Amino acid sequence: MLSLVTYLRERPGARVADVARAFGITERELTGDLSVLPMCGTSFRGGDLLDIDTDGERIWWHNADDVAQPLRLSSDEAISLLVAARAVAGLPGLRERDRAALSRAVVKLEAAAGDAAEGSARVGVTFEAEGSVFADADRAITERRRLWLRYYSSGRGEMTEREVDPIRLVTEGHTYLEGWCRLSEDRRIFRLDRIADIEVLDIPSDPPPLELRDLSQGLVRPADDDPQVVLEVGPGGRWVTEYYSYEDAVELPDGGLRITLRTPDPSGLLRLALRLGADGRITAPAELAERARSTAADALALYGAAGPADGDAA
């Protein structure tokens, strides 16, 4: 993105397609970067921000001259940057050449920050366990070795064990491992934070010859012949469109949405219906809607069968 800023400064009105091609990314990825750049500027505390926008065909930078002066870090900005740099340098799985480059950058930052750098040394950051999963997956890809996973499938609500020939790591909101699953004998995508256990096996990775899929339209793209499901959600259920690939979302008068999506396994949406509760319901197909109502009724009956404890009010 730093290179993108320089590129756009030298090419006013650059075409979106040309810029995406120059950086080897999709137009969708470029549009995502362009939505972040206007939040960047010369200060965390309200300095000049980059006034960059696009009409979908060309990209315009309206205040390039206003933010052209060399960057000067305040003490709190220097501390934040140093803490972040040291934390990333300590991540498991980081390639040694990258760790060395980052360490050299930290030394330069410390020299430039002077006395302010002392405060950053007293702050530490730790990451969630996903870091070790990432490290093993990245190592397996680099060394071309197979992985053993214990993976939680949210659709089926169960833990499975499988061997996977890794292909690549991709990030879209979460980080995912794409690989050839030996259990299903098909290409699958696994979310790293749902991998309970992982092991790099002493078996060469040997996925079949596959063309890398274009992920510019999202990681999960249902087939055109997959069954269609319609959900109606209230304002509290609008988050569904952020986590599920959908075909259409129509605004409802109460502030909710009528969401149309396709899935190879409609029954996997029963858990979503239960999670939504009063914030949503399946309306089509009719048989799935009835299964959702029946499943909810059975769940409520279990609560009723438990009954109140002795001495509790009914």
mmCIF file of N, CA and C in Angstrom, residues 2 4 34 45 127 140 151 155 170 249-250 263 275 302 305:
data_model
loop_
_atom_site.group_PDB
_atom_site.id
_atom_site.type_symbol
_atom_site.label_atom_id
_atom_site.label_comp_id
_atom_site.label_asym_id
_atom_site.label_seq_id
_atom_site.Cartn_x
_atom_site.Cartn_y
_atom_site.Cartn_z
ATOM 1 N N LEU A 2 2.051 1.175 0.622
ATOM 2 C CA LEU A 2 2.958 2.325 0.556
ATOM 3 C C LEU A 2 3.389 2.575 -0.892
ATOM 4 N N LEU A 4 1.635 1.789 -3.442
ATOM 5 C CA LEU A 4 0.448 2.260 -4.129
ATOM 6 C C LEU A 4 0.314 3.776 -4.010
ATOM 7 N N LEU A 34 -8.189 0.907 -1.453
ATOM 8 C CA LEU A 34 -8.562 2.317 -1.629
ATOM 9 C C LEU A 34 -9.537 2.776 -0.543
ATOM 10 N N ARG A 45 -3.563 11.539 15.092
ATOM 11 C CA ARG A 45 -4.386 12.420 15.931
ATOM 12 C C ARG A 45 -5.017 13.554 15.140
ATOM 13 N N PHE A 127 -0.075 -12.866 21.125
ATOM 14 C CA PHE A 127 -1.100 -13.163 20.144
ATOM 15 C C PHE A 127 -1.847 -14.427 20.527
ATOM 16 N N ALA A 140 4.430 -26.180 6.425
ATOM 17 C CA ALA A 140 4.052 -27.319 5.586
ATOM 18 C C ALA A 140 4.013 -26.930 4.111
ATOM 19 N N TYR A 151 -10.376 -30.548 13.121
ATOM 20 C CA TYR A 151 -11.039 -29.326 12.659
ATOM 21 C C TYR A 151 -12.509 -29.315 13.062
ATOM 22 N N GLY A 155 -20.766 -25.875 10.190
ATOM 23 C CA GLY A 155 -21.998 -26.272 9.514
ATOM 24 C C GLY A 155 -22.583 -27.545 10.101
ATOM 25 N N VAL A 170 -4.758 -17.847 2.700
ATOM 26 C CA VAL A 170 -5.412 -16.636 2.202
ATOM 27 C C VAL A 170 -6.108 -15.950 3.371
ATOM 28 N N ALA A 249 -30.008 -9.376 -1.099
ATOM 29 C CA ALA A 249 -30.467 -8.926 0.216
ATOM 30 C C ALA A 249 -31.384 -7.728 0.007
ATOM 31 N N VAL A 250 -32.653 -7.906 0.337
ATOM 32 C CA VAL A 250 -33.667 -6.863 0.118
ATOM 33 C C VAL A 250 -34.044 -6.241 1.459
ATOM 34 N N THR A 263 -26.659 -22.949 -1.022
ATOM 35 C CA THR A 263 -25.755 -23.780 -0.236
ATOM 36 C C THR A 263 -25.914 -25.233 -0.659
ATOM 37 N N ARG A 275 -29.428 -19.972 16.100
ATOM 38 C CA ARG A 275 -28.611 -18.884 16.647
ATOM 39 C C ARG A 275 -29.324 -17.540 16.506
ATOM 40 N N LEU A 302 -36.525 -29.547 25.604
ATOM 41 C CA LEU A 302 -35.467 -30.040 26.481
ATOM 42 C C LEU A 302 -35.307 -29.137 27.700
ATOM 43 N N ALA A 305 -38.185 -29.947 29.958
ATOM 44 C CA ALA A 305 -38.080 -31.257 30.609
ATOM 45 C C ALA A 305 -37.143 -31.214 31.799
#
